Amino acid sequence: MYEDYDFNKDEKWNQYIQSADHSISKERLEYLKQIWYKENVNKKYQIDNTKISNVKEESKLPYYTYSTENIFKMSFMLLLFMQGVAQVFGYLFNFLALQRQIRNTQILQKKQYVKLMITNEFFHNLVFLFLFHFFERMHNILIYSPILMHSWVGISEFLFLHHKSIYERMQRYIDKTKQNKELIMIQKQKVEIMLFPILLFAKLFFDIGNWIIVILYLIFLKLKYHTNKRSKVAWIQIDYLIESNLPSFFVSAYKVIRQIAVHFFVD
């Protein structure tokens, strides 16, 4: 029975709903609980709208903050052709998202705060944006594609959590994004990794970019490798892709370079 189900003991539910922080109202929370129960516990359960309408709303302030964050995400995506303006929105939404996620975690010591921050995907996005801030010739959709992917994942979660009417209109796309969130985020890491040889190639053969950004980006990838589990998975998938699909002479050269990277870069 829905009324007897203990959501507090459902780890998947708790992990997912934690991302909503305090921005979600009790009314919306009740609706999401019923969706979750129907999808994961009892497929035959019928959502009871009377339960939803009888729940009182909470403070709207956290919602407005979360909503502003996602407006900035949409602005970043829509105004990407205006690189300078889009980058400002990128800074804003990643900063708000970083604060939201840190605020949602109990921190007892400063060391915990620092550790939480440097392992956070939104902090990595801020570093990524900063790296390309001063190099105008590096501004294009390819460079910012990892941030675009993360933005869409975030907007999808926001619409699911807070906007029933929009969610119902876009349910097919939002549900697909939610179901493939982990795959999309790993793809994000893979794109970030593959940007390094592109940056190196652009500097060596077309004199586009700067050696400083190449070195700093390598350090950035090292930070991601040590602090982001998805980044390690992405490296494994790239290794497999290269070894399975490219000629043997290329694979041999790649293995040598990869071994050097293990000693001088990864470790």
PDB file of C-alpha atoms in Angstrom:
ATOM      1  CA  MET A   1       0.000   0.000   0.000  1.00  0.00           C
ATOM      2  CA  TYR A   2       1.201   3.491  -0.874  1.00  0.00           C
ATOM      3  CA  GLU A   3       0.265   4.866   2.548  1.00  0.00           C
ATOM      4  CA  ASP A   4       2.429   2.271   4.296  1.00  0.00           C
ATOM      5  CA  TYR A   5       5.469   2.543   2.043  1.00  0.00           C
ATOM      6  CA  ASP A   6       8.563   3.833   3.876  1.00  0.00           C
ATOM      7  CA  PHE A   7      10.236   6.245   1.458  1.00  0.00           C
ATOM      8  CA  ASN A   8      12.928   7.038   4.032  1.00  0.00           C
ATOM      9  CA  LYS A   9      14.339   3.535   3.587  1.00  0.00           C
ATOM     10  CA  ASP A  10      14.344   3.702  -0.207  1.00  0.00           C
ATOM     11  CA  GLU A  11      17.946   4.668  -1.006  1.00  0.00           C
ATOM     12  CA  LYS A  12      17.271   5.370  -4.688  1.00  0.00           C
ATOM     13  CA  TRP A  13      14.400   7.682  -3.830  1.00  0.00           C
ATOM     14  CA  ASN A  14      16.420   9.520  -1.173  1.00  0.00           C
ATOM     15  CA  GLN A  15      19.388   9.924  -3.492  1.00  0.00           C
ATOM     16  CA  TYR A  16      17.257  11.362  -6.250  1.00  0.00           C
ATOM     17  CA  ILE A  17      15.085  13.685  -4.210  1.00  0.00           C
ATOM     18  CA  GLN A  18      18.122  15.035  -2.373  1.00  0.00           C
ATOM     19  CA  SER A  19      19.040  16.989  -5.495  1.00  0.00           C
ATOM     20  CA  ALA A  20      15.876  19.052  -5.073  1.00  0.00           C
ATOM     21  CA  ASP A  21      17.149  20.558  -1.809  1.00  0.00           C
ATOM     22  CA  HIS A  22      14.426  22.584  -0.049  1.00  0.00           C
ATOM     23  CA  SER A  23      13.195  24.139  -3.269  1.00  0.00           C
ATOM     24  CA  ILE A  24      10.464  21.583  -3.803  1.00  0.00           C
ATOM     25  CA  SER A  25       7.047  22.206  -2.244  1.00  0.00           C
ATOM     26  CA  LYS A  26       5.205  19.591  -0.193  1.00  0.00           C
ATOM     27  CA  GLU A  27       2.530  19.481  -2.880  1.00  0.00           C
ATOM     28  CA  ARG A  28       5.009  18.676  -5.632  1.00  0.00           C
ATOM     29  CA  LEU A  29       6.833  16.222  -3.353  1.00  0.00           C
ATOM     30  CA  GLU A  30       3.605  14.300  -2.832  1.00  0.00           C
ATOM     31  CA  TYR A  31       3.065  14.083  -6.581  1.00  0.00           C
ATOM     32  CA  LEU A  32       6.623  12.860  -7.193  1.00  0.00           C
ATOM     33  CA  LYS A  33       6.297  10.261  -4.457  1.00  0.00           C
ATOM     34  CA  GLN A  34       3.257   8.831  -6.181  1.00  0.00           C
ATOM     35  CA  ILE A  35       5.065   8.778  -9.554  1.00  0.00           C
ATOM     36  CA  TRP A  36       8.036   7.055  -7.940  1.00  0.00           C
ATOM     37  CA  TYR A  37       5.807   4.511  -6.211  1.00  0.00           C
ATOM     38  CA  LYS A  38       3.999   3.749  -9.468  1.00  0.00           C
ATOM     39  CA  GLU A  39       7.208   3.388 -11.511  1.00  0.00           C
ATOM     40  CA  ASN A  40       9.310   1.486  -8.980  1.00  0.00           C
ATOM     41  CA  VAL A  41       7.005  -0.318  -6.552  1.00  0.00           C
ATOM     42  CA  ASN A  42       3.506  -0.924  -7.877  1.00  0.00           C
ATOM     43  CA  LYS A  43       2.778  -0.394 -11.585  1.00  0.00           C
ATOM     44  CA  LYS A  44      -0.969  -0.746 -10.973  1.00  0.00           C
ATOM     45  CA  TYR A  45      -1.127   2.132  -8.490  1.00  0.00           C
ATOM     46  CA  GLN A  46      -3.353   5.012  -9.588  1.00  0.00           C
ATOM     47  CA  ILE A  47      -2.161   8.515  -8.706  1.00  0.00           C
ATOM     48  CA  ASP A  48      -4.568  10.177  -6.289  1.00  0.00           C
ATOM     49  CA  ASN A  49      -4.883  13.910  -7.038  1.00  0.00           C
ATOM     50  CA  THR A  50      -6.839  14.529  -3.842  1.00  0.00           C
ATOM     51  CA  LYS A  51      -3.712  13.761  -1.856  1.00  0.00           C
ATOM     52  CA  ILE A  52      -1.861  16.418  -3.826  1.00  0.00           C
ATOM     53  CA  SER A  53      -4.473  19.159  -3.588  1.00  0.00           C
ATOM     54  CA  ASN A  54      -4.776  18.760   0.183  1.00  0.00           C
ATOM     55  CA  VAL A  55      -1.103  19.495   0.854  1.00  0.00           C
ATOM     56  CA  LYS A  56      -0.081  23.012   1.879  1.00  0.00           C
ATOM     57  CA  GLU A  57       2.670  24.886   0.043  1.00  0.00           C
ATOM     58  CA  GLU A  58       6.012  25.692   1.677  1.00  0.00           C
ATOM     59  CA  SER A  59       8.201  28.804   1.364  1.00  0.00           C
ATOM     60  CA  LYS A  60       8.839  29.787  -2.233  1.00  0.00           C
ATOM     61  CA  LEU A  61      12.311  31.328  -1.712  1.00  0.00           C
ATOM     62  CA  PRO A  62      14.378  28.156  -2.380  1.00  0.00           C
ATOM     63  CA  TYR A  63      12.238  27.487  -5.449  1.00  0.00           C
ATOM     64  CA  TYR A  64      12.887  30.978  -6.820  1.00  0.00           C
ATOM     65  CA  THR A  65      16.637  30.442  -6.395  1.00  0.00           C
ATOM     66  CA  TYR A  66      16.495  27.060  -8.129  1.00  0.00           C
ATOM     67  CA  SER A  67      14.286  28.524 -10.843  1.00  0.00           C
ATOM     68  CA  THR A  68      16.747  31.385 -11.436  1.00  0.00           C
ATOM     69  CA  GLU A  69      19.555  28.852 -11.762  1.00  0.00           C
ATOM     70  CA  ASN A  70      17.674  27.069 -14.536  1.00  0.00           C
ATOM     71  CA  ILE A  71      16.723  30.299 -16.293  1.00  0.00           C
ATOM     72  CA  PHE A  72      20.457  31.002 -16.450  1.00  0.00           C
ATOM     73  CA  LYS A  73      21.022  27.496 -17.875  1.00  0.00           C
ATOM     74  CA  MET A  74      18.476  28.120 -20.614  1.00  0.00           C
ATOM     75  CA  SER A  75      20.000  31.540 -21.319  1.00  0.00           C
ATOM     76  CA  PHE A  76      23.431  29.936 -21.650  1.00  0.00           C
ATOM     77  CA  MET A  77      22.109  27.405 -24.158  1.00  0.00           C
ATOM     78  CA  LEU A  78      20.103  29.907 -26.213  1.00  0.00           C
ATOM     79  CA  LEU A  79      22.743  32.653 -26.291  1.00  0.00           C
ATOM     80  CA  LEU A  80      25.767  30.495 -27.009  1.00  0.00           C
ATOM     81  CA  PHE A  81      26.290  32.312 -30.317  1.00  0.00           C
ATOM     82  CA  MET A  82      26.993  35.409 -28.143  1.00  0.00           C
ATOM     83  CA  GLN A  83      30.035  33.924 -26.460  1.00  0.00           C
ATOM     84  CA  GLY A  84      30.730  36.649 -23.909  1.00  0.00           C
ATOM     85  CA  VAL A  85      27.119  36.887 -22.725  1.00  0.00           C
ATOM     86  CA  ALA A  86      26.667  33.102 -22.652  1.00  0.00           C
ATOM     87  CA  GLN A  87      29.798  32.688 -20.570  1.00  0.00           C
ATOM     88  CA  VAL A  88      28.459  35.084 -17.932  1.00  0.00           C
ATOM     89  CA  PHE A  89      25.294  33.001 -17.667  1.00  0.00           C
ATOM     90  CA  GLY A  90      27.506  29.905 -17.460  1.00  0.00           C
ATOM     91  CA  TYR A  91      29.331  31.345 -14.466  1.00  0.00           C
ATOM     92  CA  LEU A  92      26.064  32.334 -12.797  1.00  0.00           C
ATOM     93  CA  PHE A  93      24.196  29.025 -13.092  1.00  0.00           C
ATOM     94  CA  ASN A  94      27.202  26.907 -12.121  1.00  0.00           C
ATOM     95  CA  PHE A  95      27.858  29.069  -9.053  1.00  0.00           C
ATOM     96  CA  LEU A  96      24.205  28.869  -7.952  1.00  0.00           C
ATOM     97  CA  ALA A  97      24.121  25.108  -8.549  1.00  0.00           C
ATOM     98  CA  LEU A  98      27.358  24.604  -6.618  1.00  0.00           C
ATOM     99  CA  GLN A  99      25.969  26.537  -3.653  1.00  0.00           C
ATOM    100  CA  ARG A 100      22.677  24.619  -3.832  1.00  0.00           C
ATOM    101  CA  GLN A 101      24.376  21.239  -3.680  1.00  0.00           C
ATOM    102  CA  ILE A 102      26.816  22.232  -0.952  1.00  0.00           C
ATOM    103  CA  ARG A 103      23.993  23.778   1.083  1.00  0.00           C
ATOM    104  CA  ASN A 104      22.147  20.487   0.830  1.00  0.00           C
ATOM    105  CA  THR A 105      24.991  18.627   2.550  1.00  0.00           C
ATOM    106  CA  GLN A 106      25.816  18.808   6.231  1.00  0.00           C
ATOM    107  CA  ILE A 107      29.374  20.112   6.596  1.00  0.00           C
ATOM    108  CA  LEU A 108      31.096  19.859   9.951  1.00  0.00           C
ATOM    109  CA  GLN A 109      34.630  20.962   9.053  1.00  0.00           C
ATOM    110  CA  LYS A 110      36.267  23.279   6.525  1.00  0.00           C
ATOM    111  CA  LYS A 111      38.151  20.321   5.054  1.00  0.00           C
ATOM    112  CA  GLN A 112      34.826  18.697   4.210  1.00  0.00           C
ATOM    113  CA  TYR A 113      33.717  21.869   2.441  1.00  0.00           C
ATOM    114  CA  VAL A 114      36.878  21.970   0.320  1.00  0.00           C
ATOM    115  CA  LYS A 115      36.635  18.265  -0.514  1.00  0.00           C
ATOM    116  CA  LEU A 116      32.972  18.577  -1.453  1.00  0.00           C
ATOM    117  CA  MET A 117      33.694  21.569  -3.649  1.00  0.00           C
ATOM    118  CA  ILE A 118      36.624  20.117  -5.623  1.00  0.00           C
ATOM    119  CA  THR A 119      34.690  16.917  -6.352  1.00  0.00           C
ATOM    120  CA  ASN A 120      31.579  18.774  -7.519  1.00  0.00           C
ATOM    121  CA  GLU A 121      30.754  18.740 -11.241  1.00  0.00           C
ATOM    122  CA  PHE A 122      29.582  22.363 -11.161  1.00  0.00           C
ATOM    123  CA  PHE A 123      32.905  23.474  -9.661  1.00  0.00           C
ATOM    124  CA  HIS A 124      34.652  21.654 -12.503  1.00  0.00           C
ATOM    125  CA  ASN A 125      32.421  23.551 -14.936  1.00  0.00           C
ATOM    126  CA  LEU A 126      33.496  26.858 -13.386  1.00  0.00           C
ATOM    127  CA  VAL A 127      37.160  25.912 -13.796  1.00  0.00           C
ATOM    128  CA  PHE A 128      36.465  24.833 -17.383  1.00  0.00           C
ATOM    129  CA  LEU A 129      34.779  28.151 -18.213  1.00  0.00           C
ATOM    130  CA  PHE A 130      37.590  30.130 -16.613  1.00  0.00           C
ATOM    131  CA  LEU A 131      40.239  28.314 -18.659  1.00  0.00           C
ATOM    132  CA  PHE A 132      38.704  29.536 -21.910  1.00  0.00           C
ATOM    133  CA  HIS A 133      37.617  32.954 -20.654  1.00  0.00           C
ATOM    134  CA  PHE A 134      40.622  34.890 -21.951  1.00  0.00           C
ATOM    135  CA  PHE A 135      41.084  33.076 -25.251  1.00  0.00           C
ATOM    136  CA  GLU A 136      38.530  34.455 -27.692  1.00  0.00           C
ATOM    137  CA  ARG A 137      39.610  32.247 -30.617  1.00  0.00           C
ATOM    138  CA  MET A 138      38.735  29.167 -28.556  1.00  0.00           C
ATOM    139  CA  HIS A 139      35.082  30.179 -28.143  1.00  0.00           C
ATOM    140  CA  ASN A 140      32.785  27.878 -30.104  1.00  0.00           C
ATOM    141  CA  ILE A 141      30.004  25.344 -29.596  1.00  0.00           C
ATOM    142  CA  LEU A 142      32.447  22.416 -29.620  1.00  0.00           C
ATOM    143  CA  ILE A 143      34.377  23.856 -26.687  1.00  0.00           C
ATOM    144  CA  TYR A 144      31.237  24.473 -24.660  1.00  0.00           C
ATOM    145  CA  SER A 145      29.418  21.263 -25.612  1.00  0.00           C
ATOM    146  CA  PRO A 146      30.173  19.572 -22.225  1.00  0.00           C
ATOM    147  CA  ILE A 147      28.477  22.477 -20.399  1.00  0.00           C
ATOM    148  CA  LEU A 148      25.546  22.275 -22.834  1.00  0.00           C
ATOM    149  CA  MET A 149      25.038  18.590 -22.034  1.00  0.00           C
ATOM    150  CA  HIS A 150      25.123  19.232 -18.299  1.00  0.00           C
ATOM    151  CA  SER A 151      22.716  22.161 -18.686  1.00  0.00           C
ATOM    152  CA  TRP A 152      20.082  20.046 -20.427  1.00  0.00           C
ATOM    153  CA  VAL A 153      20.326  17.323 -17.757  1.00  0.00           C
ATOM    154  CA  GLY A 154      19.792  19.962 -15.058  1.00  0.00           C
ATOM    155  CA  ILE A 155      16.853  21.608 -16.839  1.00  0.00           C
ATOM    156  CA  SER A 156      15.191  18.209 -17.314  1.00  0.00           C
ATOM    157  CA  GLU A 157      15.476  17.446 -13.598  1.00  0.00           C
ATOM    158  CA  PHE A 158      14.109  20.876 -12.715  1.00  0.00           C
ATOM    159  CA  LEU A 159      11.069  20.511 -14.982  1.00  0.00           C
ATOM    160  CA  PHE A 160      10.367  17.044 -13.612  1.00  0.00           C
ATOM    161  CA  LEU A 161      10.588  18.253 -10.025  1.00  0.00           C
ATOM    162  CA  HIS A 162       8.687  21.518 -10.319  1.00  0.00           C
ATOM    163  CA  HIS A 163       6.627  21.915 -13.492  1.00  0.00           C
ATOM    164  CA  LYS A 164       3.984  19.270 -13.935  1.00  0.00           C
ATOM    165  CA  SER A 165       2.352  20.851 -17.007  1.00  0.00           C
ATOM    166  CA  ILE A 166       5.633  21.346 -18.916  1.00  0.00           C
ATOM    167  CA  TYR A 167       6.847  17.913 -17.849  1.00  0.00           C
ATOM    168  CA  GLU A 168       3.699  16.276 -19.214  1.00  0.00           C
ATOM    169  CA  ARG A 169       4.184  18.032 -22.583  1.00  0.00           C
ATOM    170  CA  MET A 170       7.859  17.059 -22.781  1.00  0.00           C
ATOM    171  CA  GLN A 171       7.612  13.804 -20.852  1.00  0.00           C
ATOM    172  CA  ARG A 172       9.155  11.690 -23.614  1.00  0.00           C
ATOM    173  CA  TYR A 173      12.338  13.792 -23.788  1.00  0.00           C
ATOM    174  CA  ILE A 174      12.641  14.476 -20.065  1.00  0.00           C
ATOM    175  CA  ASP A 175      12.143  10.834 -19.093  1.00  0.00           C
ATOM    176  CA  LYS A 176      14.704   9.747 -21.665  1.00  0.00           C
ATOM    177  CA  THR A 177      17.188  12.273 -20.264  1.00  0.00           C
ATOM    178  CA  LYS A 178      16.526  11.126 -16.695  1.00  0.00           C
ATOM    179  CA  GLN A 179      16.919   7.464 -17.634  1.00  0.00           C
ATOM    180  CA  ASN A 180      20.193   8.142 -19.451  1.00  0.00           C
ATOM    181  CA  LYS A 181      21.580  10.773 -17.090  1.00  0.00           C
ATOM    182  CA  GLU A 182      24.621   8.705 -16.111  1.00  0.00           C
ATOM    183  CA  LEU A 183      25.429   7.893 -19.742  1.00  0.00           C
ATOM    184  CA  ILE A 184      25.105  11.558 -20.722  1.00  0.00           C
ATOM    185  CA  MET A 185      27.367  12.664 -17.871  1.00  0.00           C
ATOM    186  CA  ILE A 186      30.001  10.067 -18.815  1.00  0.00           C
ATOM    187  CA  GLN A 187      29.753  11.290 -22.413  1.00  0.00           C
ATOM    188  CA  LYS A 188      30.395  14.780 -21.040  1.00  0.00           C
ATOM    189  CA  GLN A 189      33.660  13.554 -19.491  1.00  0.00           C
ATOM    190  CA  LYS A 190      34.651  11.875 -22.764  1.00  0.00           C
ATOM    191  CA  VAL A 191      34.120  15.084 -24.726  1.00  0.00           C
ATOM    192  CA  GLU A 192      36.229  16.985 -22.187  1.00  0.00           C
ATOM    193  CA  ILE A 193      39.027  14.407 -22.554  1.00  0.00           C
ATOM    194  CA  MET A 194      38.894  14.472 -26.352  1.00  0.00           C
ATOM    195  CA  LEU A 195      39.135  18.258 -26.338  1.00  0.00           C
ATOM    196  CA  PHE A 196      42.759  17.999 -25.186  1.00  0.00           C
ATOM    197  CA  PRO A 197      44.181  16.492 -28.410  1.00  0.00           C
ATOM    198  CA  ILE A 198      42.050  18.998 -30.334  1.00  0.00           C
ATOM    199  CA  LEU A 199      43.608  21.876 -28.377  1.00  0.00           C
ATOM    200  CA  LEU A 200      47.081  20.421 -28.894  1.00  0.00           C
ATOM    201  CA  PHE A 201      46.521  19.865 -32.624  1.00  0.00           C
ATOM    202  CA  ALA A 202      45.084  23.380 -33.050  1.00  0.00           C
ATOM    203  CA  LYS A 203      48.142  24.946 -31.407  1.00  0.00           C
ATOM    204  CA  LEU A 204      50.739  22.814 -33.205  1.00  0.00           C
ATOM    205  CA  PHE A 205      49.380  23.070 -36.741  1.00  0.00           C
ATOM    206  CA  PHE A 206      47.161  26.179 -36.839  1.00  0.00           C
ATOM    207  CA  ASP A 207      48.616  28.321 -34.064  1.00  0.00           C
ATOM    208  CA  ILE A 208      45.165  28.601 -32.463  1.00  0.00           C
ATOM    209  CA  GLY A 209      45.095  28.901 -28.700  1.00  0.00           C
ATOM    210  CA  ASN A 210      47.944  29.183 -26.256  1.00  0.00           C
ATOM    211  CA  TRP A 211      50.476  26.798 -24.699  1.00  0.00           C
ATOM    212  CA  ILE A 212      49.390  28.016 -21.275  1.00  0.00           C
ATOM    213  CA  ILE A 213      45.826  26.845 -21.842  1.00  0.00           C
ATOM    214  CA  VAL A 214      47.079  23.479 -23.155  1.00  0.00           C
ATOM    215  CA  ILE A 215      49.103  22.919 -19.956  1.00  0.00           C
ATOM    216  CA  LEU A 216      46.339  24.191 -17.677  1.00  0.00           C
ATOM    217  CA  TYR A 217      43.792  21.994 -19.436  1.00  0.00           C
ATOM    218  CA  LEU A 218      46.020  18.975 -18.840  1.00  0.00           C
ATOM    219  CA  ILE A 219      46.077  19.858 -15.132  1.00  0.00           C
ATOM    220  CA  PHE A 220      42.294  20.223 -15.245  1.00  0.00           C
ATOM    221  CA  LEU A 221      41.951  16.694 -16.666  1.00  0.00           C
ATOM    222  CA  LYS A 222      44.212  15.413 -13.904  1.00  0.00           C
ATOM    223  CA  LEU A 223      41.950  17.062 -11.301  1.00  0.00           C
ATOM    224  CA  LYS A 224      38.908  15.446 -12.920  1.00  0.00           C
ATOM    225  CA  TYR A 225      40.566  12.022 -13.057  1.00  0.00           C
ATOM    226  CA  HIS A 226      41.331  12.061  -9.338  1.00  0.00           C
ATOM    227  CA  THR A 227      38.061  13.593  -8.139  1.00  0.00           C
ATOM    228  CA  ASN A 228      35.396  12.335 -10.540  1.00  0.00           C
ATOM    229  CA  LYS A 229      34.431   8.652 -10.873  1.00  0.00           C
ATOM    230  CA  ARG A 230      32.738   9.302 -14.198  1.00  0.00           C
ATOM    231  CA  SER A 231      36.012  10.636 -15.591  1.00  0.00           C
ATOM    232  CA  LYS A 232      37.762   7.343 -14.828  1.00  0.00           C
ATOM    233  CA  VAL A 233      34.954   5.438 -16.555  1.00  0.00           C
ATOM    234  CA  ALA A 234      35.291   7.765 -19.552  1.00  0.00           C
ATOM    235  CA  TRP A 235      39.030   7.050 -19.806  1.00  0.00           C
ATOM    236  CA  ILE A 236      38.361   3.302 -19.755  1.00  0.00           C
ATOM    237  CA  GLN A 237      35.755   3.632 -22.513  1.00  0.00           C
ATOM    238  CA  ILE A 238      38.081   5.734 -24.666  1.00  0.00           C
ATOM    239  CA  ASP A 239      40.858   3.149 -24.224  1.00  0.00           C
ATOM    240  CA  TYR A 240      38.487   0.378 -25.296  1.00  0.00           C
ATOM    241  CA  LEU A 241      37.202   2.392 -28.267  1.00  0.00           C
ATOM    242  CA  ILE A 242      40.709   3.055 -29.563  1.00  0.00           C
ATOM    243  CA  GLU A 243      41.996  -0.481 -29.027  1.00  0.00           C
ATOM    244  CA  SER A 244      38.921  -2.036 -30.664  1.00  0.00           C
ATOM    245  CA  ASN A 245      38.509   0.154 -33.732  1.00  0.00           C
ATOM    246  CA  LEU A 246      41.851   1.612 -34.813  1.00  0.00           C
ATOM    247  CA  PRO A 247      44.759  -0.015 -36.730  1.00  0.00           C
ATOM    248  CA  SER A 248      47.298  -1.955 -34.660  1.00  0.00           C
ATOM    249  CA  PHE A 249      50.196   0.445 -35.343  1.00  0.00           C
ATOM    250  CA  PHE A 250      48.107   3.346 -34.012  1.00  0.00           C
ATOM    251  CA  VAL A 251      47.021   1.329 -30.974  1.00  0.00           C
ATOM    252  CA  SER A 252      50.651   0.477 -30.188  1.00  0.00           C
ATOM    253  CA  ALA A 253      51.632   4.157 -30.312  1.00  0.00           C
ATOM    254  CA  TYR A 254      48.632   5.063 -28.170  1.00  0.00           C
ATOM    255  CA  LYS A 255      49.564   2.461 -25.542  1.00  0.00           C
ATOM    256  CA  VAL A 256      53.078   3.894 -25.285  1.00  0.00           C
ATOM    257  CA  ILE A 257      51.719   7.424 -24.829  1.00  0.00           C
ATOM    258  CA  ARG A 258      49.081   6.154 -22.401  1.00  0.00           C
ATOM    259  CA  GLN A 259      51.757   4.402 -20.334  1.00  0.00           C
ATOM    260  CA  ILE A 260      53.761   7.613 -20.123  1.00  0.00           C
ATOM    261  CA  ALA A 261      50.602   9.401 -19.048  1.00  0.00           C
ATOM    262  CA  VAL A 262      50.015   6.850 -16.288  1.00  0.00           C
ATOM    263  CA  HIS A 263      53.436   7.601 -14.778  1.00  0.00           C
ATOM    264  CA  PHE A 264      53.692  11.341 -15.347  1.00  0.00           C
ATOM    265  CA  PHE A 265      50.082  12.482 -15.479  1.00  0.00           C
ATOM    266  CA  VAL A 266      47.635  10.128 -13.753  1.00  0.00           C
ATOM    267  CA  ASP A 267      49.810   9.067 -10.807  1.00  0.00           C
TER     268      ASP A 267
END
